[in-house]
C-alpha positions in Angstrom: -3.5 13.9 0.6 -2.3 10.3 1.2 -1.7 8.6 4.6 0.3 5.4 5.0 -1.0 3.0 7.6 1.8 1.7 9.7 5.1 3.0 11.2 7.7 0.4 10.3 10.4 0.0 7.6 7.9 -1.0 4.8 5.7 2.0 5.6 8.6 4.4 5.2 9.5 2.7 1.9 6.0 3.2 0.7 5.9 6.8 1.9 9.0 7.4 -0.2 7.0 6.4 -3.3 4.5 9.2 -2.7 5.5 12.7 -3.9 6.1 14.9 -0.8 3.4 17.4 -1.7 0.8 14.5 -1.4 2.1 12.7 1.6 0.3 13.7 4.9 1.7 11.3 7.4 1.4 7.9 9.0 -1.5 6.1 10.8 -0.6 4.0 13.9 -2.7 1.5 15.7 -0.3 0.2 18.4 2.0 2.8 19.8 -0.3 5.7 20.8 2.5 7.8 22.2 4.3 7.9 18.8 3.9 11.5 17.4 6.4 11.4 14.6 8.1 8.8 12.3 10.8 9.7 9.8 10.1 13.4 10.5 6.5 13.1 9.4 3.4 13.3 11.7 1.8 10.1 13.1 -2.0 10.0 13.7 -3.7 7.5 16.0 -6.1 5.3 13.9 -9.1 6.6 15.8 -8.6 10.0 14.1 -9.1 8.5 10.6 -12.7 9.9 10.3 -11.2 13.4 10.9 -8.5 13.1 8.2 -9.2 14.3 4.7 -7.5 12.2 2.0 -6.9 8.6 1.0 -5.0 5.7 2.6 -2.6 3.0 1.7 -1.6 0.1 4.0 2.1 0.0 4.6 2.4 -3.5 6.1 4.7 -5.9 4.3 3.1 -9.2 5.5 0.2 -10.2 3.3 -1.6 -11.8 6.3 -1.1 -8.8 8.6 -2.0 -6.4 5.9 -5.3 -8.3 5.3 -6.1 -8.2 9.1 -5.3 -4.5 9.3 -7.3 -3.6 6.2 -10.3 -5.7 7.3 -10.2 -4.1 10.8 -10.1 -0.6 9.4 -12.8 -1.3 6.9 -15.0 -2.6 9.7 -14.5 0.5 11.8 -14.4 3.2 9.2 -15.5 3.9 5.7 -12.0 3.7 4.3 -10.9 5.3 1.0 -8.0 3.1 -0.1 -5.6 4.4 -2.8 -3.2 2.6 -5.0 0.4 4.0 -5.2 2.4 3.7 -8.4 6.0 4.9 -8.5 6.7 7.1 -11.5 9.3 4.6 -12.8 6.9 1.7 -12.9 5.2 0.6 -16.1 1.8 -1.0 -16.5 0.7 -2.1 -19.9 -2.5 -0.4 -21.2 -4.6 -3.6 -21.0 -3.4 -4.6 -17.5 -4.9 -3.4 -14.2 -4.4 -3.4 -10.5 -6.9 -2.9 -7.6 -7.3 -0.3 -4.9 -4.7 -0.3 -2.2 -2.1 -1.9 -4.4 1.5 -0.6 -4.3 3.8 -0.6 -7.3 7.4 0.0 -6.2 10.3 1.5 -8.1 10.9 -0.1 -11.5 8.0 -2.4 -11.3 6.8 -3.7 -14.7 3.4 -5.3 -15.4 3.1 -6.8 -18.9 0.0 -7.1 -21.0 -3.3 -8.6 -20.1 -2.4 -9.0 -16.4 -4.9 -8.4 -13.6 -3.6 -7.7 -10.0 -6.0 -7.7 -7.1 -6.6 -5.3 -4.2 -4.0 -4.4 -1.5 -1.1 -6.1 -3.3 2.5 -5.0 -2.7 4.9 -5.3 -5.7 8.3 -4.4 -4.3 11.0 -2.6 -6.2 12.0 -4.3 -9.5 9.2 -6.8 -9.7 8.6 -8.0 -13.2 5.1 -9.5 -13.8 4.7 -11.2 -17.2 1.8 -11.3 -19.6 -1.6 -12.9 -19.0 -1.3 -13.3 -15.2 -4.1 -13.3 -12.6 -2.9 -12.1 -9.2 -5.3 -12.3 -6.2 -5.8 -9.9 -3.4 -3.2 -9.2 -0.6 -0.3 -10.8 -2.5 3.2 -9.6 -1.7 6.2 -9.8 -4.1 9.7 -9.5 -2.9 12.2 -7.2 -4.6 13.3 -8.3 -8.0 10.7 -11.1 -8.3 10.1 -12.3 -11.9 6.7 -13.9 -12.6 6.4 -15.6 -16.0 3.4 -15.4 -18.3 0.1 -17.2 -17.8 0.3 -17.7 -14.0 -2.4 -17.6 -11.4 -1.4 -16.5 -7.9 
């Protein structure tokens, strides 16, 4: 089962990438009275130790995503998952780290390494021989040429 951390627009977009049979709900850290978001259950972050499954951070801002992930990692032994939409393509000799999200129609060309907790929004095209660090966010439709370091 997969839980998406956050209850905002980006979180719902990420939840839509997850097949319904694997999506368990959202994790919230601010609005404790929220019980449901987009017709799915919302769990307060203090309940994380009781939840069985993996997690992905649904916060669009790279800076805020880093703060949130670091806070959760310091409080809990988090089990972060990557999410890859079925329409995305990753070359055999390319890779991405845990917590990374590959949106609809994302393409990662050969010999590219993408770090942890990155968000490649829909239609992102990442060329060959790139090195992408942790917590990088790409806007929809971005096109990164080959041999870049970000």
